[in-house]
GROMACS .gro file of C-alpha atoms in nm:
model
  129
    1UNK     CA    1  19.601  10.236  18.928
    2UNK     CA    2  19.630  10.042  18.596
    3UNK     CA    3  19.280   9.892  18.626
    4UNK     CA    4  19.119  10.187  18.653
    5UNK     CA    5  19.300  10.339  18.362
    6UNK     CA    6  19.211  10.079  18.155
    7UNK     CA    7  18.824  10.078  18.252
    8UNK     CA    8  18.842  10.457  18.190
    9UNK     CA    9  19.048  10.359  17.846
   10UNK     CA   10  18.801  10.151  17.766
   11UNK     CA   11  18.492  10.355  17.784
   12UNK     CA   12  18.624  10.626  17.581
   13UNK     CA   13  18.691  10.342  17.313
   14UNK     CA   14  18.325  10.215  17.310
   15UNK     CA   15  18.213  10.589  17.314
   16UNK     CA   16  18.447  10.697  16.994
   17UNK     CA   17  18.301  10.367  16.863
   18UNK     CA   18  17.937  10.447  16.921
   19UNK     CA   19  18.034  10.822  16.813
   20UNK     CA   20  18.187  10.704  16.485
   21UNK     CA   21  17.880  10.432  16.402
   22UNK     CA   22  17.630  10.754  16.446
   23UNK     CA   23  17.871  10.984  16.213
   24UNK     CA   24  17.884  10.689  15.990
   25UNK     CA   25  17.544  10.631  15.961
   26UNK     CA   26  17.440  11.028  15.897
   27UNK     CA   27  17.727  11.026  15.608
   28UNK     CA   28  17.523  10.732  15.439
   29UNK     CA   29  17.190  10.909  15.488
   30UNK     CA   30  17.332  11.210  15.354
   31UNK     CA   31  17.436  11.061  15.055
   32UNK     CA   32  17.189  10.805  14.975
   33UNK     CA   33  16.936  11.140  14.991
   34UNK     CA   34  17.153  11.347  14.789
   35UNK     CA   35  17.154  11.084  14.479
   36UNK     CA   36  16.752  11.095  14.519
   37UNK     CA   37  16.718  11.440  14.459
   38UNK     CA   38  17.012  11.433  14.189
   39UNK     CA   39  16.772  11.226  13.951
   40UNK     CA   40  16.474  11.342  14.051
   41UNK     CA   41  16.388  11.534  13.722
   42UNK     CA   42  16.469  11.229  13.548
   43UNK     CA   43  16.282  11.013  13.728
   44UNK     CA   44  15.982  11.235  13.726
   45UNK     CA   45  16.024  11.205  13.319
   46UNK     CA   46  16.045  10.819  13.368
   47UNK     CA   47  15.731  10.810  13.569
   48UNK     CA   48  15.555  11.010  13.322
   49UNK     CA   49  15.648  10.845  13.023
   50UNK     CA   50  15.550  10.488  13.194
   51UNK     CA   51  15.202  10.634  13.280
   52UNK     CA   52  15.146  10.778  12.930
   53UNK     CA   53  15.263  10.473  12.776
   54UNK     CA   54  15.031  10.224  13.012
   55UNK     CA   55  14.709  10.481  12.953
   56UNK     CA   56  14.776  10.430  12.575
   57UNK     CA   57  14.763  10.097  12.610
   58UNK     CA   58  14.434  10.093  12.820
   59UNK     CA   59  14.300  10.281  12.573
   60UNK     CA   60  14.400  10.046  12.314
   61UNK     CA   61  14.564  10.347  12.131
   62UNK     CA   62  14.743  10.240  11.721
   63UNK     CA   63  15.092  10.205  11.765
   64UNK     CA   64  15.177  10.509  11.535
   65UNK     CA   65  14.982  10.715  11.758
   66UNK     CA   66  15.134  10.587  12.050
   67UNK     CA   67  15.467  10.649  11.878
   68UNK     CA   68  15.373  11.015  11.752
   69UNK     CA   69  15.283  11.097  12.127
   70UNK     CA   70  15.621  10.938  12.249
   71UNK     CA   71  15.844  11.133  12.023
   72UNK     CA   72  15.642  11.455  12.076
   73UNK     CA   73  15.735  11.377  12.458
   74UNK     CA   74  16.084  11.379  12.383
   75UNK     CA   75  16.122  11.630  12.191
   76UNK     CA   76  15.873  11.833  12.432
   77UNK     CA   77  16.153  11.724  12.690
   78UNK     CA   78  16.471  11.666  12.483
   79UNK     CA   79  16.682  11.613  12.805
   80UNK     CA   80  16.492  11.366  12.960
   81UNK     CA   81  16.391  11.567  13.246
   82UNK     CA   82  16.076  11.725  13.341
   83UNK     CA   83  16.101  12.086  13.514
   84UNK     CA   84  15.834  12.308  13.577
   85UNK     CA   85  15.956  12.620  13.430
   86UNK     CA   86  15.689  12.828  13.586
   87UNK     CA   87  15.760  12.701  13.917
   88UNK     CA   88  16.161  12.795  13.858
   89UNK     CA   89  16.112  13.151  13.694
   90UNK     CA   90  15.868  13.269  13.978
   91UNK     CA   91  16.235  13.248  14.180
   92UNK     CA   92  16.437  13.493  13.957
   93UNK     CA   93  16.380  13.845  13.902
   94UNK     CA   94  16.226  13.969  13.605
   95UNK     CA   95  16.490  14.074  13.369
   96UNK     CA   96  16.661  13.678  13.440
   97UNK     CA   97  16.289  13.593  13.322
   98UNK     CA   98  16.315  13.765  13.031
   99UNK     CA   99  16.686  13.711  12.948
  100UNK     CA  100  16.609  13.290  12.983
  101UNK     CA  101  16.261  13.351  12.744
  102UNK     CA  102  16.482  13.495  12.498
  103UNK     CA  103  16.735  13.224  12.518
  104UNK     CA  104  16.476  12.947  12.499
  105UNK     CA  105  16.274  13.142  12.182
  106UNK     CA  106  16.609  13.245  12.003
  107UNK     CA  107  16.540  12.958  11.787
  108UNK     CA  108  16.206  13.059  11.669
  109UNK     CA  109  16.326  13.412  11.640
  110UNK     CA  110  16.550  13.312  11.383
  111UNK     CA  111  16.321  13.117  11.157
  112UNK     CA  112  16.025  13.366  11.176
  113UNK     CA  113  16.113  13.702  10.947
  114UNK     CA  114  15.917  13.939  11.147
  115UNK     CA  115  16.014  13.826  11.495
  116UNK     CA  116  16.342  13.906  11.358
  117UNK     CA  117  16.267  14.264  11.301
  118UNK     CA  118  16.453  14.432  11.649
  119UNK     CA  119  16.566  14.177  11.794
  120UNK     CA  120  16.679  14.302  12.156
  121UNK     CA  121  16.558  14.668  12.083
  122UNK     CA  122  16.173  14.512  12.045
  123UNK     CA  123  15.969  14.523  12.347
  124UNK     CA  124  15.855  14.140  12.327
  125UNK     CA  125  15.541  14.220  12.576
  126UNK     CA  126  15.415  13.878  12.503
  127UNK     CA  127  15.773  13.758  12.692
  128UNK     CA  128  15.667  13.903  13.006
  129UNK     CA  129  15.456  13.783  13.237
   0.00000   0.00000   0.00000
């Protein structure tokens, strides 16, 4: 009959509308965690930087030390992110190890005359771990 058709239409709306709050609510979750992790690094350099900055003060550090040590922080961490490298080479294979040492030292490599000497054909033991 019609009223039982529209008690059975009627639970499957409250169960599509309980089914849709819990699919709603994971989506947020999701998300909301996702942004977290996205600025964790920065974050990490945030928290760091306020800690250094409050121990200076404790210490009742000279403001042009306190400003050396700030700038050597950024420069130390241009991007405004702290990574542990270690932690992220131990995942990659050796010759990715080497190949990202020799990225991050090309600088250096340049400038210094007798690291110069060979470039790729030099076996750069001190590279390897």
């Amino acid at each position: 009959t019609a009223s039982e058709w529209c008690s059975i239409e009627n639970w499957i709306t409250l169960g599509c509308l309980y089914l849709g709050a819990i699919f709603y609510s994971l989506l947020i979750s999701s998300i909301s965690s996702i942004l977290q992790t996205a600025n964790q690094a920065s974050r990490l350099f945030d928290e760091h930087l306020l800690r250094m900055d409050d121990y200076m003060r404790t210490i009742k550090l000279p403001t042009e030390t306190r400003e050396k040590v700030k700038e050597y922080f950024y420069l130390q961490y241009s991007n405004g992110k702290l990574h542990k490298e270690s932690e992220i080479l131990d995942f990659l294979s050796p010759i990715l190890r080497r190949e990202i040492k020799e990225h991050n030292t090309e600088d250096i490599r340049r400038k210094v005359p007798l690291l110069r000497v060979g470039d790729h054909s030099c076996d750069w033991g001190w590279m390897r771990e």
